[in-house]
mmCIF file with all atom_site columns, C-alpha atoms in Angstrom:
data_model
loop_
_atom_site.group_PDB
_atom_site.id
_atom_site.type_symbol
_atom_site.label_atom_id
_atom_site.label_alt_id
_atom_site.label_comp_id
_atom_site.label_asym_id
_atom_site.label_entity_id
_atom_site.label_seq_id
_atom_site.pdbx_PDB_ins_code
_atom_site.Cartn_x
_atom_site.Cartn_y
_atom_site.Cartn_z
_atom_site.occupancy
_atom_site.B_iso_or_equiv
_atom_site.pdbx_formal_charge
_atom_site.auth_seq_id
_atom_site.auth_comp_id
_atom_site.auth_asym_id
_atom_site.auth_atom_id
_atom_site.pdbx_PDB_model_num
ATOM 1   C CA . UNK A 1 1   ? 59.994 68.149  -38.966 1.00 88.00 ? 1   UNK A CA 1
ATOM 2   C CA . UNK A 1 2   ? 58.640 66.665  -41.881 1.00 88.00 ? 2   UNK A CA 1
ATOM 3   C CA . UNK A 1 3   ? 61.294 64.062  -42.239 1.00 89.00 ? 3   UNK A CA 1
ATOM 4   C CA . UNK A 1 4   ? 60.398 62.775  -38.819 1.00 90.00 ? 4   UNK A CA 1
ATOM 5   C CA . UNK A 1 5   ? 56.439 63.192  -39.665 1.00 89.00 ? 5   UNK A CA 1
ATOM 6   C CA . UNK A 1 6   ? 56.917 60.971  -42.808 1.00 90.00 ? 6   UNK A CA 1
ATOM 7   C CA . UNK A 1 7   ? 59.413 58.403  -40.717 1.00 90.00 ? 7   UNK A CA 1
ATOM 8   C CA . UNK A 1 8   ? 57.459 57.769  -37.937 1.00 90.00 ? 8   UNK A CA 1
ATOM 9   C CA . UNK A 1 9   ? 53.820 56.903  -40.129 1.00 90.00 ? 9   UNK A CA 1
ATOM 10  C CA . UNK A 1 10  ? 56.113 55.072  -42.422 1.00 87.00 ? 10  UNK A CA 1
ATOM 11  C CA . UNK A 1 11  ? 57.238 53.224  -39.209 1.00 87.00 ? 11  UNK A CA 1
ATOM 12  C CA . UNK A 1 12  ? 53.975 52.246  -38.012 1.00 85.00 ? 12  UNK A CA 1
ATOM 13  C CA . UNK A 1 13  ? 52.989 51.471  -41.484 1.00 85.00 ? 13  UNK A CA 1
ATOM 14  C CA . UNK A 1 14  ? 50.444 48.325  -40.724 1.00 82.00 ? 14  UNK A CA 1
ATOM 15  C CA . UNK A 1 15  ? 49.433 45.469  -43.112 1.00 82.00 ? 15  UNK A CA 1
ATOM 16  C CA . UNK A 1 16  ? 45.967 46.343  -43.067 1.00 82.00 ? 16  UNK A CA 1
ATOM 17  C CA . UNK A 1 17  ? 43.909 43.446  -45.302 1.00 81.00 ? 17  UNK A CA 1
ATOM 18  C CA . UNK A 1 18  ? 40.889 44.726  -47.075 1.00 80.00 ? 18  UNK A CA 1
ATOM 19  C CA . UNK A 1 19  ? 38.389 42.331  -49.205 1.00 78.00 ? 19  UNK A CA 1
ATOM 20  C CA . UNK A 1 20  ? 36.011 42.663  -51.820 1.00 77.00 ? 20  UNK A CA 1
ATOM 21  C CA . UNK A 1 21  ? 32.728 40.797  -51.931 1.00 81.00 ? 21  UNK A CA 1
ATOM 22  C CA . UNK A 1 22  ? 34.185 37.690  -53.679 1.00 82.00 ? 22  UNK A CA 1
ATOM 23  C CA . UNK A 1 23  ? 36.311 36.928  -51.175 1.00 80.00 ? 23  UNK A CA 1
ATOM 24  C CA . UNK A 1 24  ? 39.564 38.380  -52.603 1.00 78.00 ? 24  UNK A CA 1
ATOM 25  C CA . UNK A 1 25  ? 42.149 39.705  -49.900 1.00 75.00 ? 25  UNK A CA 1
ATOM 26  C CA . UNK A 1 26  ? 45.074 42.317  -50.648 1.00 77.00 ? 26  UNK A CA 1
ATOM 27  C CA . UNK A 1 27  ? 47.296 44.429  -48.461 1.00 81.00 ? 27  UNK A CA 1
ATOM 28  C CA . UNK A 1 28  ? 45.854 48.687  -48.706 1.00 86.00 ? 28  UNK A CA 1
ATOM 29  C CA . UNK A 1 29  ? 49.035 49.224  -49.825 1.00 89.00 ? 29  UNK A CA 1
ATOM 30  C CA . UNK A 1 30  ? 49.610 51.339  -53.492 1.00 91.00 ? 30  UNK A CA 1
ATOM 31  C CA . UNK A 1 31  ? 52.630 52.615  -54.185 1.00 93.00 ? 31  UNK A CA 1
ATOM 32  C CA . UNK A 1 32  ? 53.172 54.502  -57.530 1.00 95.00 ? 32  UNK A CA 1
ATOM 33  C CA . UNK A 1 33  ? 56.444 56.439  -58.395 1.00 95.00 ? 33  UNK A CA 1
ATOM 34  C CA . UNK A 1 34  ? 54.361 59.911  -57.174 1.00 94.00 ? 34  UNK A CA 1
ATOM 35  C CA . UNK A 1 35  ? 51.668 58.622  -54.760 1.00 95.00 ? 35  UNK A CA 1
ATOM 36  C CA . UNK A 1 36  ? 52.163 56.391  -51.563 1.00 94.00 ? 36  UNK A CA 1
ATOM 37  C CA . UNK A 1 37  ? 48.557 55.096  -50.311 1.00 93.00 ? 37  UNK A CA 1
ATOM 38  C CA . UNK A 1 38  ? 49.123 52.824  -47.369 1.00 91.00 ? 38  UNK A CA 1
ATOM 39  C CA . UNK A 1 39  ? 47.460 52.428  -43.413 1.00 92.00 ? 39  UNK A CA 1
ATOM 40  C CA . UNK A 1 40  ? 49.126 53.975  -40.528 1.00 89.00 ? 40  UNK A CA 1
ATOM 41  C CA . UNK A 1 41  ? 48.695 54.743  -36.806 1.00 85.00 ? 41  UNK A CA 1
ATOM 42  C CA . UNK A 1 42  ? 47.946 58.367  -36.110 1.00 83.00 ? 42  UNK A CA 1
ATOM 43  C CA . UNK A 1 43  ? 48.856 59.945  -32.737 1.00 84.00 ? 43  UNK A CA 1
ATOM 44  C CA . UNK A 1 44  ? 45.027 60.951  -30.627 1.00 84.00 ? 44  UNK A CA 1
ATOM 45  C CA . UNK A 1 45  ? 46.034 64.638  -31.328 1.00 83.00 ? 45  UNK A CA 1
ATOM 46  C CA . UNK A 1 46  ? 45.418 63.687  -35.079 1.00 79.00 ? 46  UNK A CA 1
ATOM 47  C CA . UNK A 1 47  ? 42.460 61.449  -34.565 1.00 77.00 ? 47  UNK A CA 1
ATOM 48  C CA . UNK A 1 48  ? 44.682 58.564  -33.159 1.00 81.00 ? 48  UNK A CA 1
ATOM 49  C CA . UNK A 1 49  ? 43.476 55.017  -34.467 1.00 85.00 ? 49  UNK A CA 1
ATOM 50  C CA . UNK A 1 50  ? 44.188 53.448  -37.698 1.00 87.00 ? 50  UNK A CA 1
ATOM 51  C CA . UNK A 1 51  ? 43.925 55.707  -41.046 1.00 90.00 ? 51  UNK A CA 1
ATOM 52  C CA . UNK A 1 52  ? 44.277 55.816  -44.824 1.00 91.00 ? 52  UNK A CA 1
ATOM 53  C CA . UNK A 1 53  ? 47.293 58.184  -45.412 1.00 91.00 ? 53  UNK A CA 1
ATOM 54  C CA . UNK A 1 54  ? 47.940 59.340  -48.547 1.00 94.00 ? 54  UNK A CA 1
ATOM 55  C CA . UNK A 1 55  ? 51.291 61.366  -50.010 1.00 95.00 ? 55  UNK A CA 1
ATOM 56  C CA . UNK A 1 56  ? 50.813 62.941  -53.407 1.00 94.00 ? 56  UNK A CA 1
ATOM 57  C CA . UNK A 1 57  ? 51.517 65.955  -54.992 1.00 93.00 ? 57  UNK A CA 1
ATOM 58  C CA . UNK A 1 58  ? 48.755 68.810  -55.485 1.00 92.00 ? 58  UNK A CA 1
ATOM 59  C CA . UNK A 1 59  ? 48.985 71.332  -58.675 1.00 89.00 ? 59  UNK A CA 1
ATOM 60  C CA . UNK A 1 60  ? 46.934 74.518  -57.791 1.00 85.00 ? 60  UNK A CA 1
ATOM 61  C CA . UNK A 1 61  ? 47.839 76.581  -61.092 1.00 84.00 ? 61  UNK A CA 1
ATOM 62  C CA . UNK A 1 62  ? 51.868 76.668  -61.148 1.00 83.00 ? 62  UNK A CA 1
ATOM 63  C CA . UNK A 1 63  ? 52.212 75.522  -57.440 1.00 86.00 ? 63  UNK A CA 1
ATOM 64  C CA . UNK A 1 64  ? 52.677 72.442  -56.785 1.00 90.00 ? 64  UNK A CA 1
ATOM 65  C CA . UNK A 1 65  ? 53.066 71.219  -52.928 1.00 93.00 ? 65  UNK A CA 1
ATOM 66  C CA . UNK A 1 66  ? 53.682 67.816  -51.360 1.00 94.00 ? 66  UNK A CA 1
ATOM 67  C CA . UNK A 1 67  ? 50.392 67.102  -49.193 1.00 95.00 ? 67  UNK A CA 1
ATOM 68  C CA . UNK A 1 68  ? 49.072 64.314  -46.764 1.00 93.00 ? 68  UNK A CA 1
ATOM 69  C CA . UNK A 1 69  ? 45.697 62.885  -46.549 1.00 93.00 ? 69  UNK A CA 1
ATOM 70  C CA . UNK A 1 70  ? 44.091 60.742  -43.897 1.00 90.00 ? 70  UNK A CA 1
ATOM 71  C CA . UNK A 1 71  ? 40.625 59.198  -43.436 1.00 91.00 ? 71  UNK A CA 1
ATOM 72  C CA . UNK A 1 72  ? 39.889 56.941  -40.660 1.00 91.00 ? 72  UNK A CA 1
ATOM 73  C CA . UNK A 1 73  ? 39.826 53.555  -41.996 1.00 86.00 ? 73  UNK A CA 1
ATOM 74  C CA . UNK A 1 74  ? 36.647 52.207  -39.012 1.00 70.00 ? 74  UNK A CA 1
ATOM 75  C CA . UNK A 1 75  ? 35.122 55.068  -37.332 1.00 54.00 ? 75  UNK A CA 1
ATOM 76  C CA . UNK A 1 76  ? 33.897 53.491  -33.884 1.00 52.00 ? 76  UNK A CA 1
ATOM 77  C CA . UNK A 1 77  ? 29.907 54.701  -34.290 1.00 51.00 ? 77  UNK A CA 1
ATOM 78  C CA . UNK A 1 78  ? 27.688 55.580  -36.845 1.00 52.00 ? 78  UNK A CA 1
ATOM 79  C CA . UNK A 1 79  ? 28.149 59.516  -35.661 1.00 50.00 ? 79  UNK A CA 1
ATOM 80  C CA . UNK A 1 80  ? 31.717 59.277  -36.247 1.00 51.00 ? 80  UNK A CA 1
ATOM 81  C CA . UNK A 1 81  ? 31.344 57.626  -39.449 1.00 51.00 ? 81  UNK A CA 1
ATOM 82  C CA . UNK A 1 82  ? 29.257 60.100  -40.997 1.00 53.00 ? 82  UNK A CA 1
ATOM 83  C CA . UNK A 1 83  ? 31.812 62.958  -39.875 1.00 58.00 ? 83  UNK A CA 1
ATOM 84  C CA . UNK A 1 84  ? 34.727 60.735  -40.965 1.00 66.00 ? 84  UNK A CA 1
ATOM 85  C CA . UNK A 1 85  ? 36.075 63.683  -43.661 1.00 79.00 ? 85  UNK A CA 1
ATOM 86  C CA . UNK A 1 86  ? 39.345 62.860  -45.357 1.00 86.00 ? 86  UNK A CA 1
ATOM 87  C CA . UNK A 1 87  ? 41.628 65.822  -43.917 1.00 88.00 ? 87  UNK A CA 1
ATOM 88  C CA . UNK A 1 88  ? 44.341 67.344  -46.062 1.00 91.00 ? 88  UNK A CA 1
ATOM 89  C CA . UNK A 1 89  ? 47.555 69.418  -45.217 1.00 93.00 ? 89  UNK A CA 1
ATOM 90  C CA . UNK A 1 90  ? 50.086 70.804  -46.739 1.00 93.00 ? 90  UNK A CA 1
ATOM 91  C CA . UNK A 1 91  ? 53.722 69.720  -45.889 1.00 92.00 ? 91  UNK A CA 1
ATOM 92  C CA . UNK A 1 92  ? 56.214 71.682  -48.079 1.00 92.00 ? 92  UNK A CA 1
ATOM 93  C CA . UNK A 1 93  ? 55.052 74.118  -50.162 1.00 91.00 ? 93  UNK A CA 1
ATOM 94  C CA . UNK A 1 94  ? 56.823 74.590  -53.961 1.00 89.00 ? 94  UNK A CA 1
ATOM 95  C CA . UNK A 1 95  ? 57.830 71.249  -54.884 1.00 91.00 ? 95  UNK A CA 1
ATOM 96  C CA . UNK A 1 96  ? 59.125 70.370  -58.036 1.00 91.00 ? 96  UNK A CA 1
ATOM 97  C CA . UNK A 1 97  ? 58.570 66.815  -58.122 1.00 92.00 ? 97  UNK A CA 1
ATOM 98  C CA . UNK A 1 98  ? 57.724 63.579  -55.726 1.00 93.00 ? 98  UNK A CA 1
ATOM 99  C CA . UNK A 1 99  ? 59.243 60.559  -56.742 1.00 95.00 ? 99  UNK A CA 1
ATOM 100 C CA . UNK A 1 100 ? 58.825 57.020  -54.517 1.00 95.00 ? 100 UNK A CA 1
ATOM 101 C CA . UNK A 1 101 ? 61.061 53.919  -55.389 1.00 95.00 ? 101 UNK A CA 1
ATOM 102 C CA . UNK A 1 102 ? 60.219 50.438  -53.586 1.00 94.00 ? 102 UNK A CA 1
ATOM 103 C CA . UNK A 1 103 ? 62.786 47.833  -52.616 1.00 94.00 ? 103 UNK A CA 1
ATOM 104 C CA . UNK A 1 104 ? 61.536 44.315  -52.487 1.00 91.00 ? 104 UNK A CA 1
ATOM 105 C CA . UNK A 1 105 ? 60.924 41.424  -54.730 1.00 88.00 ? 105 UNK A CA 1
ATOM 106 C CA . UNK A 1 106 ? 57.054 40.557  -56.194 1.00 80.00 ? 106 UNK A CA 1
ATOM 107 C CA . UNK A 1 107 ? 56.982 37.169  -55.372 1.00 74.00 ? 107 UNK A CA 1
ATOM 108 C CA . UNK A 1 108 ? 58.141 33.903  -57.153 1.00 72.00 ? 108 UNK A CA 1
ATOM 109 C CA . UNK A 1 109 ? 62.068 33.700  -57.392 1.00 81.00 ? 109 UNK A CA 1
ATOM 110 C CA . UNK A 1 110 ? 62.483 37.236  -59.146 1.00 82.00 ? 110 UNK A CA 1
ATOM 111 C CA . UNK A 1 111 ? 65.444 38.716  -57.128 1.00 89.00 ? 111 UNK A CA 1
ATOM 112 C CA . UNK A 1 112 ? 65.104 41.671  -54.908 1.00 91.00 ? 112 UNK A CA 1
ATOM 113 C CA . UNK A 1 113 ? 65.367 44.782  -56.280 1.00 93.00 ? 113 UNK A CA 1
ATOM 114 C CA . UNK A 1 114 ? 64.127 48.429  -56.584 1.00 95.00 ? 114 UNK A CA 1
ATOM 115 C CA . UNK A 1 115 ? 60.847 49.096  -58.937 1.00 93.00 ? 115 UNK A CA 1
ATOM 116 C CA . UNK A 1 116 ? 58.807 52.163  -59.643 1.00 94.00 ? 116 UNK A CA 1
ATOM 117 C CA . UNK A 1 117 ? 55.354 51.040  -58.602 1.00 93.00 ? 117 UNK A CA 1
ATOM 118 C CA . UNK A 1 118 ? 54.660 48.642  -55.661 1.00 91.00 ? 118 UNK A CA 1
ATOM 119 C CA . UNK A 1 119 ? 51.728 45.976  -57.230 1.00 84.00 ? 119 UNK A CA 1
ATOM 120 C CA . UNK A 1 120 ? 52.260 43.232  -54.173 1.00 79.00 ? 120 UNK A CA 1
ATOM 121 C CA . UNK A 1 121 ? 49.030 42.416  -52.722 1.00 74.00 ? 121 UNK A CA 1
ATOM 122 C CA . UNK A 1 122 ? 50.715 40.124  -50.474 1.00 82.00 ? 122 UNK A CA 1
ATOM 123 C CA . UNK A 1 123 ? 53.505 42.156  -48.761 1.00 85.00 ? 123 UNK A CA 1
ATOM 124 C CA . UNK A 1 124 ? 54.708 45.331  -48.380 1.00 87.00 ? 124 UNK A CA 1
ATOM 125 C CA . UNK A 1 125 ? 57.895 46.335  -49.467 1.00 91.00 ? 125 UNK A CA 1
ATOM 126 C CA . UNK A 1 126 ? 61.200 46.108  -47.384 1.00 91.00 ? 126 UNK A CA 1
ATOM 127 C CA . UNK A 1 127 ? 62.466 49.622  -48.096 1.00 92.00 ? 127 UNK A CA 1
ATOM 128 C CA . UNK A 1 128 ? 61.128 52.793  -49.021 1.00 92.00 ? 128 UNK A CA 1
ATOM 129 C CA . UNK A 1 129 ? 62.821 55.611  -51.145 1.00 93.00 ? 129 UNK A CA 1
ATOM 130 C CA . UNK A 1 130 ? 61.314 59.196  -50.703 1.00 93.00 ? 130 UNK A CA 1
ATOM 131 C CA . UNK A 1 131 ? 62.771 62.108  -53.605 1.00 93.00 ? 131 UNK A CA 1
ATOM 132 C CA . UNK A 1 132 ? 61.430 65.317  -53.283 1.00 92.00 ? 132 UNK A CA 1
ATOM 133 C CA . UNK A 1 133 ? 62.873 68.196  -55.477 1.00 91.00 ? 133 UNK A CA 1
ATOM 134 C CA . UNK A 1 134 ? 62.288 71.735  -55.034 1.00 88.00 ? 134 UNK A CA 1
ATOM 135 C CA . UNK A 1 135 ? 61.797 74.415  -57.759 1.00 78.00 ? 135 UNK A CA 1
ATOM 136 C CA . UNK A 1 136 ? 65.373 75.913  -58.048 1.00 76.00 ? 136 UNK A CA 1
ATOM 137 C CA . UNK A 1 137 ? 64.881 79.926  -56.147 1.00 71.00 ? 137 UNK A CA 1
ATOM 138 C CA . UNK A 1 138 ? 64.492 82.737  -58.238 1.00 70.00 ? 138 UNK A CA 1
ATOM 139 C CA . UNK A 1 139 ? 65.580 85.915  -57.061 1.00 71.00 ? 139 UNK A CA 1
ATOM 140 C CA . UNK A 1 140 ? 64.975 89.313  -58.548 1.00 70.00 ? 140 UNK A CA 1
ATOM 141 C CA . UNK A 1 141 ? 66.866 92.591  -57.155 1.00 72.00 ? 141 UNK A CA 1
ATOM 142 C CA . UNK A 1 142 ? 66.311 95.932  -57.873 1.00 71.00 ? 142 UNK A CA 1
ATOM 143 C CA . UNK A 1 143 ? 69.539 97.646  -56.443 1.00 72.00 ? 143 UNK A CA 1
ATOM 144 C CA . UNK A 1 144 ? 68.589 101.207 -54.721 1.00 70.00 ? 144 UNK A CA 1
ATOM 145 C CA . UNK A 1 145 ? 69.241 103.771 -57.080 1.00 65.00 ? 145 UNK A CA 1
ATOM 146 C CA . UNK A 1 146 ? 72.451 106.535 -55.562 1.00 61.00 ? 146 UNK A CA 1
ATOM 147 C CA . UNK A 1 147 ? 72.482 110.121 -56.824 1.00 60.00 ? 147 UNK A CA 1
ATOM 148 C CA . UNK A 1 148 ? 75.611 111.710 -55.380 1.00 58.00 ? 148 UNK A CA 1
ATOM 149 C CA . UNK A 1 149 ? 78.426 113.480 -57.221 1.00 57.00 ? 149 UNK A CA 1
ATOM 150 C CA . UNK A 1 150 ? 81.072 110.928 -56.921 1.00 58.00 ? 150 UNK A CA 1
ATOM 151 C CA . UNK A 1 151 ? 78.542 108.312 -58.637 1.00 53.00 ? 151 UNK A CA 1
ATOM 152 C CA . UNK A 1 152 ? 77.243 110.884 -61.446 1.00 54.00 ? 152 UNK A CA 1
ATOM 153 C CA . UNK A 1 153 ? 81.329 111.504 -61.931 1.00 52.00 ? 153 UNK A CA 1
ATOM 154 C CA . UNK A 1 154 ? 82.013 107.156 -62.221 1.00 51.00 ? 154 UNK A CA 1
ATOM 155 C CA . UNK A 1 155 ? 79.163 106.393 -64.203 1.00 48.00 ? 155 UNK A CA 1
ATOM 156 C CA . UNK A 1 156 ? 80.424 109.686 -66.853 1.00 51.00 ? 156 UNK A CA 1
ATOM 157 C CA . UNK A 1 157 ? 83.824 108.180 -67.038 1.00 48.00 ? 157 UNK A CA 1
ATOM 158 C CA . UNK A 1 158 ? 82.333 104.342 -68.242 1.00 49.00 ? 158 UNK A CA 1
#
């Protein structure tokens, strides 16, 4: 389920172009080797339109869990925009570690290739590479306890 969350936002991924106020234009795309920031199309029963989605890891003590984070990138009123709350979930719980790689090339006549950060402003990459690991189980067994001759008799003769 989570596999075909991730593919399908990835898949409507959109080269959104933000600005600052000196004119300066770059994709809202960041991609970091444990953090993917990038815009998306969300379905209307999660707010539908265009939104900031975020994957990162979040430490609460000893837990760690891979969670997603949206925020609509133009509310469509002023009422909207001041209820426009980034909204968090969790998506698998105990994770070990995220790690994102990012096939592409930066530009210039550097060949293609896979790099740990994504630092384009231009273009987003061409493929994606998504690692979780999971904390390896632990599991502690306290084996019931049998009183009956036969075992009082086995355990006499070890």
């Amino acid at each position: 389920v989570v596999q075909d969350f991730l593919r399908q936002r990835l898949a409507q991924a959109s080269p959104w172009w933000a600005s600052d106020d000196a004119g300066r234009q770059w994709l809202r795309f960041r991609g970091e080797r444990d953090r993917l920031e990038f815009v998306t199309w969300l379905p209307a029963h999660l707010g539908g339109g265009f939104h900031e989605f975020a994957l990162l890891l979040d430490a609460q003590g000893d837990r760690r869990d891979l969670v997603v984070r949206w925020q609509p990138i133009e509310p469509l009123d002023d009422v909207a925009a001041g209820a426009a709350q980034p909204v968090q979930k969790v998506l698998l719980a105990g994770v070990e570690d995220l790690e994102f790689a990012y096939y592409g090339t930066l530009g210039g006549d550097q060949p293609a290739g896979w790099l740990d950060q994504w630092v384009d402003p231009d273009q987003l990459p061409t493929l994606l590479h998504m690692m979780v690991r999971f904390a390896p189980p632990t599991c502690l067994l306290a084996p019931p306890v049998v009183r009956s001759p036969e075992t009082t008799l086995m355990m006499r003769s070890i």
